[in-house]
XYZ file of C-alpha atoms in Angstrom:
773
model
C -22.053 -18.803 22.709
C -18.818 -16.803 23.000
C -16.907 -19.916 24.025
C -18.273 -21.950 21.125
C -16.309 -22.403 17.911
C -17.661 -21.209 14.584
C -18.282 -24.810 13.588
C -20.524 -25.334 16.626
C -22.292 -22.034 15.979
C -22.865 -23.082 12.379
C -24.412 -26.352 13.592
C -26.821 -24.412 15.821
C -27.785 -22.154 12.931
C -28.478 -25.167 10.706
C -30.867 -26.523 13.342
C -32.526 -23.113 13.566
C -32.863 -22.925 9.766
C -34.486 -26.369 9.699
C -37.598 -24.780 11.292
C -39.449 -23.298 8.323
C -42.428 -21.963 10.325
C -43.073 -20.509 13.745
C -45.054 -23.648 14.663
C -42.063 -25.857 13.908
C -39.881 -23.498 15.910
C -42.122 -23.781 18.976
C -42.039 -27.543 18.667
C -38.260 -27.408 18.302
C -37.596 -25.342 21.440
C -40.133 -27.287 23.527
C -42.392 -26.186 26.321
C -39.596 -25.547 28.852
C -38.372 -22.447 26.998
C -40.637 -19.546 26.134
C -40.511 -17.862 22.751
C -39.378 -14.595 24.334
C -36.463 -16.379 26.015
C -35.489 -17.990 22.717
C -35.614 -14.599 20.967
C -33.271 -13.111 23.561
C -30.898 -16.038 22.931
C -30.994 -15.225 19.212
C -29.671 -11.742 20.058
C -26.880 -13.358 22.060
C -26.136 -15.755 19.211
C -25.714 -12.885 16.727
C -23.593 -10.996 19.239
C -21.322 -14.047 19.586
C -20.440 -13.691 15.874
C -18.670 -10.365 16.458
C -15.017 -10.148 17.458
C -14.109 -13.513 15.904
C -10.781 -14.272 14.232
C -12.446 -15.569 11.061
C -14.522 -12.441 10.616
C -16.020 -13.264 7.234
C -17.379 -16.676 8.248
C -18.741 -15.188 11.488
C -20.466 -12.367 9.584
C -22.095 -14.846 7.209
C -23.409 -16.870 10.170
C -24.835 -13.719 11.776
C -26.545 -12.753 8.524
C -28.036 -16.243 8.161
C -29.522 -15.974 11.669
C -30.965 -12.553 10.900
C -32.353 -13.638 7.527
C -34.098 -16.766 8.824
C -35.384 -14.889 11.847
C -36.928 -12.298 9.547
C -38.394 -15.076 7.385
C -40.047 -16.755 10.415
C -41.442 -13.441 11.645
C -42.853 -12.631 8.195
C -44.490 -16.048 7.786
C -45.837 -15.846 11.363
C -47.483 -12.450 10.818
C -49.026 -13.572 7.488
C -50.297 -17.009 8.578
C -53.911 -17.807 7.846
C -54.496 -20.053 10.878
C -54.762 -17.551 13.707
C -56.408 -20.060 16.054
C -53.531 -22.504 16.224
C -52.452 -21.188 19.591
C -48.926 -20.470 18.390
C -47.752 -17.040 19.559
C -46.621 -14.593 16.910
C -42.876 -14.641 16.251
C -41.512 -11.161 17.061
C -39.302 -9.768 14.263
C -35.648 -8.899 14.822
C -35.275 -5.400 16.167
C -32.709 -2.769 15.292
C -30.295 -4.319 17.790
C -30.127 -7.526 15.713
C -29.583 -5.550 12.516
C -26.902 -3.427 14.191
C -25.028 -6.450 15.565
C -25.041 -8.097 12.136
C -23.752 -4.904 10.520
C -20.997 -4.742 13.153
C -20.042 -8.332 12.290
C -19.614 -7.308 8.649
C -17.743 -4.150 9.710
C -15.183 -6.350 11.502
C -14.255 -7.969 8.163
C -12.559 -4.703 7.055
C -13.064 -5.156 3.344
C -15.296 -3.727 0.649
C -17.767 -6.584 0.333
C -18.441 -6.407 4.075
C -19.311 -2.701 3.802
C -21.669 -3.417 0.895
C -23.395 -6.165 2.901
C -23.776 -3.839 5.904
C -25.354 -1.223 3.645
C -27.758 -3.784 2.181
C -28.736 -4.968 5.666
C -29.588 -1.400 6.678
C -31.702 -0.994 3.520
C -33.448 -4.261 4.431
C -34.095 -2.917 7.920
C -35.761 0.208 6.517
C -37.796 -1.662 3.902
C -39.005 -4.294 6.410
C -40.562 -1.745 8.755
C -43.732 -1.601 6.619
C -44.416 -5.314 7.083
C -44.442 -5.015 10.877
C -46.630 -2.051 11.755
C -46.726 -2.961 15.454
C -42.929 -2.994 15.620
C -42.266 -0.033 13.312
C -40.599 2.075 16.006
C -38.155 -0.751 16.696
C -37.142 -0.930 13.019
C -36.132 2.674 12.461
C -32.319 3.107 12.341
C -30.824 4.996 15.259
C -27.348 6.305 16.043
C -26.076 2.762 16.701
C -27.224 1.552 13.290
C -25.624 4.468 11.457
C -22.433 4.061 13.497
C -22.176 0.419 12.417
C -22.646 1.464 8.780
C -20.028 4.220 9.060
C -17.585 1.825 10.746
C -18.055 -0.715 7.955
C -17.263 1.806 5.217
C -14.474 3.491 7.208
C -12.631 0.179 7.557
C -13.348 -1.115 4.052
C -10.568 0.648 2.158
C -12.910 1.086 -0.826
C -12.128 3.943 -3.198
C -15.731 5.221 -2.978
C -15.959 4.847 0.808
C -15.169 8.520 1.478
C -18.019 9.693 -0.742
C -20.474 7.292 0.939
C -19.307 8.288 4.424
C -19.780 12.007 3.799
C -23.233 11.385 2.330
C -24.156 9.234 5.344
C -23.128 12.017 7.720
C -25.201 14.537 5.765
C -28.163 12.158 5.829
C -27.877 11.780 9.608
C -27.652 15.540 10.105
C -30.658 16.136 7.855
C -32.793 13.534 9.650
C -31.680 14.890 13.027
C -32.736 18.399 12.047
C -29.247 19.911 12.122
C -29.333 22.877 9.757
C -26.806 25.450 8.672
C -28.738 28.102 10.586
C -28.402 26.082 13.776
C -24.639 25.614 13.320
C -24.168 29.305 12.530
C -25.903 30.266 15.786
C -28.837 31.939 14.029
C -31.331 29.407 15.384
C -31.677 28.410 19.025
C -31.893 24.821 20.158
C -35.315 25.459 21.674
C -36.791 26.685 18.377
C -35.331 23.791 16.372
C -36.855 20.362 16.175
C -34.030 17.915 16.729
C -34.193 14.146 16.585
C -31.709 13.330 19.356
C -31.572 9.653 18.352
C -29.918 10.511 15.024
C -27.510 13.310 15.922
C -24.055 12.071 14.841
C -21.801 11.938 17.879
C -18.026 12.137 18.241
C -17.645 8.429 17.417
C -19.282 8.911 14.012
C -17.180 11.941 13.152
C -13.993 10.229 14.365
C -14.671 7.196 12.165
C -15.046 9.434 9.130
C -11.890 11.332 10.104
C -10.096 7.983 10.426
C -11.097 7.041 6.880
C -9.797 10.380 5.567
C -6.518 10.048 7.502
C -5.837 6.602 5.994
C -6.565 7.689 2.434
C -4.106 9.190 -0.014
C -6.581 11.866 -1.075
C -4.708 15.169 -1.508
C -7.416 17.095 0.355
C -7.728 14.736 3.334
C -6.272 17.216 5.907
C -8.672 19.930 4.694
C -11.630 17.559 4.962
C -10.660 16.563 8.517
C -10.291 20.228 9.479
C -13.763 20.886 8.050
C -15.176 18.009 10.122
C -13.437 19.342 13.250
C -14.944 22.765 12.624
C -18.373 21.176 12.181
C -18.016 19.235 15.450
C -17.106 22.414 17.332
C -20.034 24.287 15.796
C -22.400 21.460 16.738
C -21.108 21.366 20.316
C -21.447 25.150 20.605
C -24.978 25.168 19.181
C -26.203 22.307 21.388
C -24.168 23.335 24.457
C -22.858 19.758 24.724
C -19.126 19.102 25.053
C -19.420 15.424 24.103
C -19.644 16.534 20.464
C -16.313 18.387 20.556
C -13.231 16.871 18.915
C -10.871 15.141 21.316
C -7.224 14.052 21.245
C -7.969 11.169 18.895
C -9.587 13.522 16.373
C -6.560 15.809 16.278
C -4.188 12.829 16.091
C -5.938 11.693 12.930
C -5.313 15.127 11.420
C -1.603 14.711 12.187
C -1.553 11.239 10.666
C -3.304 12.506 7.520
C -0.276 14.712 6.819
C 1.991 11.709 7.404
C -0.089 9.578 5.022
C 0.121 12.193 2.264
C 3.905 12.161 2.416
C 4.253 8.414 1.867
C 5.701 7.010 -1.336
C 2.803 5.950 -3.590
C 2.315 2.219 -3.944
C 2.732 0.565 -7.333
C -1.037 0.526 -7.763
C -1.361 4.230 -6.895
C 1.580 5.173 -9.134
C 0.017 3.288 -12.034
C -3.341 4.951 -11.380
C -1.837 8.449 -11.532
C 0.633 7.691 -14.349
C 0.660 10.356 -17.027
C -0.411 13.163 -14.703
C 3.135 14.378 -14.220
C 5.788 13.200 -11.817
C 7.513 15.555 -9.430
C 11.295 15.635 -9.264
C 13.054 14.238 -6.171
C 13.873 17.745 -4.930
C 10.261 18.882 -5.342
C 9.005 15.782 -3.557
C 11.439 16.277 -0.672
C 10.253 19.853 -0.316
C 6.617 18.723 -0.284
C 7.280 16.013 2.329
C 9.107 18.495 4.547
C 6.199 20.939 4.291
C 3.784 18.165 5.304
C 5.962 17.262 8.302
C 6.059 20.886 9.418
C 2.269 21.057 8.993
C 1.949 18.014 11.279
C 4.126 19.785 13.852
C 1.899 22.863 13.656
C -1.139 20.682 14.457
C 0.705 19.295 17.473
C 1.450 22.817 18.693
C -2.168 23.807 18.132
C -3.252 20.811 20.237
C -0.967 21.909 23.053
C -2.288 25.492 22.904
C -5.838 24.202 23.208
C -4.731 22.002 26.104
C -3.304 25.061 27.894
C -6.605 26.872 27.373
C -8.417 23.925 28.969
C -6.013 23.999 31.914
C -6.541 27.750 32.432
C -10.308 27.373 32.299
C -10.242 24.374 34.644
C -11.715 22.000 32.033
C -8.646 19.806 31.611
C -10.264 17.023 33.664
C -13.543 17.152 31.750
C -14.663 13.602 31.068
C -16.618 14.693 27.966
C -13.575 15.710 25.960
C -9.864 16.274 26.508
C -7.320 17.692 24.087
C -3.807 16.842 25.179
C -0.929 15.638 22.999
C 0.054 12.054 23.763
C 2.694 9.672 22.463
C 0.511 8.911 19.420
C 0.613 12.609 18.504
C 4.412 12.660 18.538
C 4.529 9.351 16.656
C 2.394 10.909 13.931
C 4.857 13.789 13.577
C 7.794 11.370 13.462
C 5.971 9.281 10.886
C 5.571 12.379 8.722
C 9.311 13.080 8.980
C 10.172 9.446 8.163
C 8.758 9.959 4.644
C 11.680 12.285 3.858
C 14.254 10.152 2.050
C 17.769 10.735 0.848
C 18.733 13.227 3.559
C 19.550 13.121 7.256
C 17.381 16.148 8.099
C 14.468 13.900 9.087
C 16.645 11.682 11.262
C 18.248 14.609 13.054
C 14.849 16.198 13.649
C 13.547 12.872 14.976
C 16.445 12.666 17.434
C 15.654 16.202 18.641
C 12.091 15.106 19.398
C 13.412 12.023 21.205
C 15.687 14.174 23.365
C 12.734 16.420 24.185
C 10.645 13.488 25.418
C 13.534 11.904 27.326
C 14.164 15.111 29.257
C 12.633 15.250 32.709
C 11.930 18.977 32.766
C 11.939 20.087 29.135
C 15.435 21.509 29.579
C 16.235 21.036 25.901
C 13.831 23.862 25.164
C 12.417 26.946 26.830
C 10.771 25.750 30.047
C 9.154 29.120 30.648
C 7.091 28.913 27.488
C 6.856 25.118 27.391
C 8.426 24.832 23.973
C 11.462 23.060 22.622
C 13.796 23.786 19.742
C 11.587 24.394 16.720
C 8.644 25.409 18.946
C 7.543 21.845 19.684
C 5.855 21.612 23.078
C 7.236 19.735 26.055
C 4.370 17.723 27.525
C 5.188 16.215 30.933
C 4.446 12.561 31.431
C 4.953 11.404 27.841
C 7.603 8.721 27.423
C 8.887 7.279 24.134
C 7.406 3.913 23.246
C 8.551 1.126 20.958
C 6.819 2.626 17.916
C 8.697 5.894 18.405
C 12.108 4.248 18.634
C 11.393 2.125 15.562
C 10.273 5.189 13.606
C 13.436 7.122 14.478
C 15.572 4.192 13.357
C 13.520 4.062 10.153
C 14.367 7.734 9.547
C 18.062 6.827 9.616
C 17.490 3.791 7.375
C 15.902 6.071 4.755
C 18.423 8.877 5.093
C 21.075 7.443 2.688
C 23.659 8.816 5.118
C 27.011 7.005 5.463
C 26.604 7.118 9.234
C 23.032 5.750 9.181
C 24.110 2.297 10.348
C 26.149 3.619 13.258
C 23.427 6.015 14.421
C 20.665 3.427 14.094
C 22.655 0.854 16.066
C 23.429 3.471 18.712
C 19.705 4.034 19.200
C 19.250 0.274 19.470
C 21.662 0.218 22.417
C 20.064 3.362 23.806
C 16.868 1.377 24.221
C 18.420 0.025 27.450
C 19.079 -3.442 26.198
C 22.887 -3.474 26.369
C 24.493 -1.515 29.236
C 23.169 -2.204 32.732
C 23.516 1.335 33.999
C 21.107 2.509 31.333
C 18.390 1.139 33.561
C 19.237 3.976 35.952
C 20.170 6.802 33.591
C 18.965 8.113 30.278
C 21.581 7.455 27.571
C 21.147 10.948 26.111
C 20.205 13.322 28.931
C 21.982 11.290 31.689
C 19.093 12.074 34.031
C 17.977 9.401 36.497
C 14.997 7.256 35.645
C 13.091 4.229 36.878
C 13.569 0.790 35.363
C 9.889 0.757 34.351
C 10.735 3.324 31.674
C 12.834 0.793 29.782
C 11.637 0.024 26.244
C 13.030 -3.243 24.920
C 13.504 -3.713 21.153
C 11.604 -6.285 19.149
C 12.192 -7.993 15.819
C 11.048 -4.871 13.918
C 13.719 -2.817 15.687
C 16.487 -5.206 14.691
C 15.188 -5.486 11.134
C 15.161 -1.700 10.747
C 18.698 -1.353 12.109
C 19.897 -4.038 9.708
C 18.113 -2.170 6.910
C 20.015 0.990 7.887
C 23.310 -0.919 7.635
C 22.178 -2.399 4.313
C 21.548 1.021 2.745
C 24.338 3.142 4.237
C 26.867 2.001 1.616
C 29.997 1.928 3.799
C 32.611 -0.803 3.866
C 31.763 -3.662 6.191
C 28.065 -2.750 6.449
C 26.931 -6.215 5.346
C 29.094 -7.843 8.050
C 27.573 -5.551 10.695
C 24.050 -6.431 9.522
C 24.813 -10.159 9.618
C 26.335 -9.769 13.086
C 23.033 -8.337 14.347
C 21.179 -11.237 12.735
C 23.380 -13.772 14.551
C 22.880 -11.815 17.771
C 19.101 -12.120 17.403
C 19.329 -15.882 17.115
C 21.791 -16.340 20.000
C 20.459 -13.996 22.697
C 20.568 -10.186 22.432
C 22.087 -8.401 25.459
C 19.445 -7.084 27.819
C 16.572 -8.952 26.152
C 14.341 -11.387 27.997
C 15.378 -14.127 25.558
C 16.138 -14.754 21.897
C 14.369 -12.435 19.473
C 13.245 -14.801 16.761
C 14.182 -13.484 13.281
C 11.691 -13.764 10.453
C 11.871 -13.815 6.667
C 12.294 -10.036 6.609
C 15.358 -10.311 8.862
C 17.119 -12.709 6.509
C 16.060 -10.910 3.320
C 17.373 -7.601 4.722
C 20.825 -9.083 5.329
C 20.752 -10.864 1.976
C 20.092 -7.528 0.259
C 22.891 -6.000 2.319
C 25.278 -8.513 0.737
C 23.827 -7.880 -2.722
C 24.517 -4.134 -2.309
C 27.997 -4.583 -0.868
C 31.221 -4.341 -2.882
C 32.517 -7.625 -1.505
C 33.281 -10.088 -4.300
C 31.989 -12.959 -2.176
C 28.630 -11.257 -1.674
C 26.775 -13.804 -3.804
C 28.154 -16.778 -1.863
C 27.478 -15.087 1.490
C 23.894 -14.305 0.435
C 23.284 -17.886 -0.707
C 24.766 -19.202 2.558
C 22.185 -17.151 4.473
C 19.437 -18.542 2.250
C 20.625 -22.072 3.032
C 20.723 -21.326 6.766
C 17.209 -19.932 6.544
C 15.990 -23.082 4.795
C 17.596 -25.244 7.492
C 15.945 -23.244 10.279
C 12.590 -23.458 8.541
C 12.803 -27.246 8.108
C 13.932 -27.814 11.688
C 11.406 -25.489 13.357
C 8.483 -25.616 10.932
C 7.853 -21.920 11.639
C 6.155 -20.272 8.654
C 7.762 -16.948 9.626
C 11.113 -18.460 8.597
C 9.974 -19.807 5.245
C 12.235 -18.249 2.564
C 10.270 -15.577 0.801
C 10.373 -14.552 -2.825
C 12.463 -11.538 -1.820
C 15.147 -13.781 -0.302
C 15.681 -15.654 -3.563
C 15.571 -12.382 -5.501
C 18.236 -10.885 -3.228
C 20.579 -13.820 -3.881
C 19.946 -13.460 -7.622
C 20.737 -9.724 -7.420
C 23.952 -10.522 -5.556
C 25.122 -12.970 -8.219
C 23.948 -10.942 -11.229
C 25.561 -7.740 -9.956
C 28.931 -9.526 -9.764
C 28.703 -11.159 -13.175
C 28.078 -14.684 -11.856
C 25.315 -15.235 -14.386
C 25.279 -19.036 -14.280
C 24.592 -18.953 -10.534
C 21.958 -16.245 -11.078
C 20.218 -18.380 -13.734
C 20.275 -21.315 -11.306
C 18.579 -19.223 -8.600
C 15.958 -18.131 -11.149
C 15.125 -21.735 -11.937
C 14.911 -22.535 -8.198
C 12.452 -19.673 -7.736
C 10.222 -21.059 -10.478
C 10.489 -24.614 -9.156
C 9.916 -23.913 -5.443
C 7.270 -21.209 -5.834
C 5.493 -22.473 -8.915
C 5.250 -18.968 -10.408
C 7.566 -16.773 -12.415
C 9.295 -13.914 -10.616
C 8.362 -10.263 -11.163
C 10.031 -8.131 -13.809
C 12.611 -6.590 -11.471
C 14.197 -10.045 -11.047
C 14.323 -10.574 -14.805
C 15.643 -7.032 -15.241
C 18.446 -7.706 -12.754
C 19.511 -10.724 -14.789
C 19.369 -8.722 -18.031
C 21.390 -5.952 -16.399
C 23.957 -8.539 -15.331
C 24.389 -9.634 -18.945
C 24.701 -5.981 -20.032
C 27.496 -5.287 -17.532
C 29.662 -8.302 -18.307
C 31.794 -8.385 -21.441
C 31.439 -11.960 -22.694
C 32.447 -11.232 -26.291
C 36.090 -12.149 -25.614
C 35.032 -15.680 -24.676
C 33.241 -16.216 -28.001
C 35.212 -18.013 -30.689
C 35.584 -16.138 -34.006
C 32.550 -16.877 -36.148
C 30.808 -18.743 -33.314
C 27.654 -16.725 -32.805
C 25.612 -19.429 -31.086
C 27.079 -18.619 -27.650
C 26.576 -14.853 -27.830
C 24.978 -13.303 -24.684
C 22.266 -11.724 -26.859
C 20.685 -15.168 -27.204
C 20.414 -15.560 -23.418
C 19.006 -12.032 -23.162
C 16.486 -12.807 -25.902
C 15.441 -15.989 -24.085
C 14.826 -13.990 -20.893
C 12.702 -11.396 -22.705
C 10.661 -14.054 -24.494
C 10.073 -15.798 -21.153
C 8.822 -12.490 -19.733
C 6.446 -12.043 -22.671
C 5.038 -15.557 -22.370
C 4.531 -15.342 -18.607
C 3.278 -11.763 -18.889
C 0.230 -12.889 -20.857
C -1.300 -14.018 -17.555
C 0.958 -12.424 -14.921
C 1.059 -8.643 -15.183
C 3.989 -8.126 -12.799
C 6.273 -10.209 -15.044
C 5.706 -8.259 -18.268
C 8.713 -6.515 -19.837
C 8.914 -2.751 -19.489
C 11.138 0.027 -20.812
C 13.959 -0.932 -18.407
C 13.878 -4.518 -19.703
C 14.254 -3.314 -23.272
C 17.028 -0.869 -22.333
C 19.025 -3.676 -20.664
C 18.534 -5.860 -23.742
C 19.765 -3.071 -26.026
C 22.793 -2.647 -23.756
C 23.583 -6.368 -24.162
C 23.431 -5.964 -27.935
C 25.571 -2.807 -27.779
C 28.351 -4.777 -26.041
C 28.805 -6.686 -29.316
C 30.031 -3.603 -31.207
C 33.652 -4.583 -30.453
C 33.197 -8.077 -31.903
C 33.869 -9.244 -35.447
C 31.532 -8.689 -38.383
C 29.466 -11.905 -37.954
C 29.025 -11.131 -34.255
C 27.731 -7.621 -34.918
C 25.404 -8.724 -37.700
C 24.018 -11.560 -35.550
C 23.399 -9.168 -32.662
C 21.583 -6.744 -34.942
C 19.344 -9.457 -36.360
C 18.464 -10.694 -32.872
C 17.745 -7.117 -31.747
C 15.463 -6.440 -34.722
C 13.641 -9.730 -34.202
C 13.041 -8.977 -30.507
C 11.982 -5.407 -31.263
C 9.324 -6.438 -33.767
C 8.072 -9.113 -31.371
C 7.697 -6.470 -28.661
C 5.992 -4.174 -31.140
C 3.281 -6.779 -31.670
C 3.128 -7.649 -27.963
C -0.110 -6.135 -26.577
C 1.361 -5.415 -23.133
C 4.402 -3.375 -24.218
C 4.130 0.248 -25.287
C 6.508 1.210 -28.104
C 7.226 4.953 -28.242
C 9.610 7.283 -30.042
C 12.398 6.652 -27.505
C 12.212 2.917 -28.295
C 12.792 3.669 -31.985
C 15.592 6.057 -31.069
C 17.373 3.287 -29.131
C 17.075 0.975 -32.134
C 18.291 3.638 -34.587
C 21.360 4.251 -32.428
C 21.976 0.502 -32.032
C 22.032 0.057 -35.821
C 24.582 2.866 -36.126
C 26.869 1.160 -33.574
C 26.672 -2.392 -34.920
C 26.892 -1.873 -38.709
C 29.235 0.570 -40.418
C 28.101 3.059 -43.085
C 27.577 1.866 -46.617
C 26.643 -1.682 -45.640
C 23.422 -2.993 -47.144
C 22.568 -4.601 -43.796
C 22.522 -1.139 -42.226
C 20.270 0.364 -44.913
C 17.820 -2.538 -44.748
C 17.611 -2.260 -40.947
C 16.912 1.480 -41.101
C 14.257 0.918 -43.783
C 12.408 -1.654 -41.691
C 12.523 0.530 -38.590
C 11.513 3.674 -40.477
C 8.500 2.018 -42.123
C 7.306 0.643 -38.777
C 7.829 4.020 -37.112
C 5.744 5.779 -39.767
C 2.957 3.195 -39.494
C 2.864 3.789 -35.717
C 2.807 7.552 -36.228
C 5.863 8.003 -33.987
C 8.286 9.814 -36.302
C 9.887 12.762 -34.496
C 12.226 15.580 -35.466
C 15.122 13.879 -33.680
C 14.562 10.555 -35.467
C 14.356 12.285 -38.834
C 17.578 14.196 -38.153
C 19.382 10.982 -37.203
C 18.077 9.252 -40.318
C 19.249 11.982 -42.689
C 22.812 11.661 -41.340
C 22.911 7.851 -41.185
C 21.461 6.818 -44.578
C 22.867 7.775 -48.003
C 20.809 10.376 -49.840
C 19.679 8.093 -52.657
C 18.464 5.404 -50.291
C 16.835 7.995 -48.027
C 14.857 9.431 -50.969
C 13.529 5.964 -51.735
C 12.493 5.509 -48.071
C 10.734 8.870 -48.015
C 9.159 8.454 -51.448
C 10.664 11.700 -52.685
C 11.357 12.538 -56.295
C 14.748 13.633 -57.457
C 14.229 17.328 -56.990
C 12.182 17.596 -53.909
C 13.506 18.856 -51.631
C 16.985 19.546 -52.874
C 18.728 19.607 -49.477
C 17.762 16.624 -47.323
C 19.451 18.173 -44.288
C 16.748 20.863 -44.240
C 13.966 18.291 -44.336
C 11.283 18.761 -41.643
C 8.212 16.849 -40.530
C 6.055 19.374 -42.372
C 7.516 18.114 -45.667
C 6.303 14.581 -44.935
C 2.824 13.019 -44.646
C 1.156 14.094 -41.437
C 0.064 10.589 -40.490
C 3.718 9.609 -39.989
C 4.017 11.805 -36.920
C 0.477 12.291 -35.568
C 0.742 9.539 -32.944
C -2.362 7.893 -34.344
C -0.844 4.462 -34.001
C 0.164 5.127 -30.395
C -3.333 6.361 -29.621
C -4.828 3.210 -31.159
C -2.501 1.106 -29.016
C -3.576 2.958 -25.857
C -7.237 2.546 -26.828
C -6.755 -1.189 -27.353
C -5.100 -1.589 -23.959
C -7.799 0.470 -22.257
C -10.422 -1.826 -23.758
C -8.517 -4.890 -22.486
C -8.346 -3.430 -18.977
C -12.057 -2.633 -19.071
C -12.874 -6.234 -20.006
C -10.649 -7.598 -17.231
C -12.256 -5.265 -14.697
C -15.768 -6.321 -15.709
C -14.754 -9.968 -15.495
C -13.342 -9.409 -11.999
C -16.539 -7.656 -10.892
C -18.613 -10.528 -12.282
C -16.564 -13.090 -10.339
C -16.807 -11.043 -7.106
C -20.559 -10.708 -7.545
C -20.950 -14.462 -7.968
């Protein structure tokens, strides 16, 4: 069964499902095979569905086998003809249910966890229909472990809550009470169900789910689980329940996970709850990295206690820092951006591990600089080297490229004598210690060159790319670049100050296309980011025609519109280039504001169905900057720019996916002041339209009112405000309290937020309906 393809397995299942009764099944298998032998083959058939590449199809096949098996057993036990001579079809036992749940757990997504949970509920509910087999239907530790594994790997937002409840349910059914864990109740006087006591595997799976989540209390929850495991082991006098190295490593990695930059989805979820400043975030990340180091030191202290007590070789549990522990600490440091402190600390840890006797620290106490332990026998691996290079790539240091490339050569792939000596400590070593770089290593080094901001960095990044294709020194053969390799160098050219950066970036894109067509390797297919990088390179240098051409190629070759950051880059390009001098006097048709308006309208049209392409505040700011560039033009140019700006603003105001706030009105008020001089009727009419819309939206602020009182003549301002001739006498002293409260109570903004919340709720319900179907 293991050697059969899923298509062949599916064909077998279809034959099995064609037997609607136990009698037909006996006729199908023939007299040469007994029913018991066929049942054992059904177990093997379900087991063959686990560990497949196409996990979802395999899980569905396993569930079909289980479901039809249960149907045959139910119809066999309820048949009226008991004298037919057909033996009763035994129902699937807990092993079949567990294997099917494991198949769904391998899918690693939310629907698989839900199916595993439903299968366990089916197992419990089916026990009443088979009284003779009831003991074989009750869930045991294997069943609960499969359920916990399914939820731990699902990535569902409610998985943590379900996992903790499942653990509590297991402990309650096993008879584990608080009194037992506190040592107030002896094992002999307690009634424990040994088949349901959660073991280390269960606790480690829950710890793994916490360590991969971005929950702010994940380290505390893992510590609580570790404490519970130790209490359970102490109460039961069984070391196999104690936390091991893997448990403590997950605690380290939970600190590293908390320090990561939030994804776009997470940032949107927590928007409005306050955003920490870069300095505050750096301080928080550094505290998390130091907390990860303290866990590593605690692990080493516990390891020393095991060595002193002679339990370091205990097969039940071992606590000893390994390379994964150090990688977790380095991963926590790699979240620190914009400073070289993380990179320097990472290099210190590398020197500690490369030393043969811990000489970089205090060998008497077994600690290194910063109190990190020296653990003999641990050698840096590829993940560690890549993480250290990533620290330099994120450091924003001018020497990041040089230091990252130095580490690349330190990985014993360039100088032959490095096979005999460490590049840092100069101590002798065996050639088996050599760690060769891979494509991720080269990509990260090129990323470091791309972000270091020094002259010639793009050339150095492209040189590494060419080296990958040709044959890197010391490597077993060519290290095949992928789309990330090319996009990294393309972005290096877009960030460089070289005037030919756009042409160099497009040349790389062409080379990438040629390699893809000649090799047919999907890893070399130009990605969306590659085209975007070329567009950034052209737009940042004012080559807007070439940038527009790349935008059209992206739409044509990918069939979808690019995200808003690509549109914003094009808008920013128009805002940086002064094209007013090229416009003929009175010729307003070729003004750049028309191109900017076309881009924004394209974003609004596409954004109706594609959320990532919708205009945001940055899009509007770039558009306003394009209009502001027209202030040095002639009168028709300025008036045309103002009319286009007002038209676009009122379109955005009615657009359901753009949030207009007081700062948006402030930008428009200031734009009117720059484009039209005082006393002009065009200026007064523009302020009146903006003011009326602002009051209807309830977004009038003290700053806007102050600007209005200084920009509009008193007589016209009184008409706007609906004031009579004598009230108040001095308009400069006018406050929001003198005006209707609905003009500044944000009622309109609240209504807009409510409308958008309702739209999101409808989309979410529609998505849930589709998933359910």
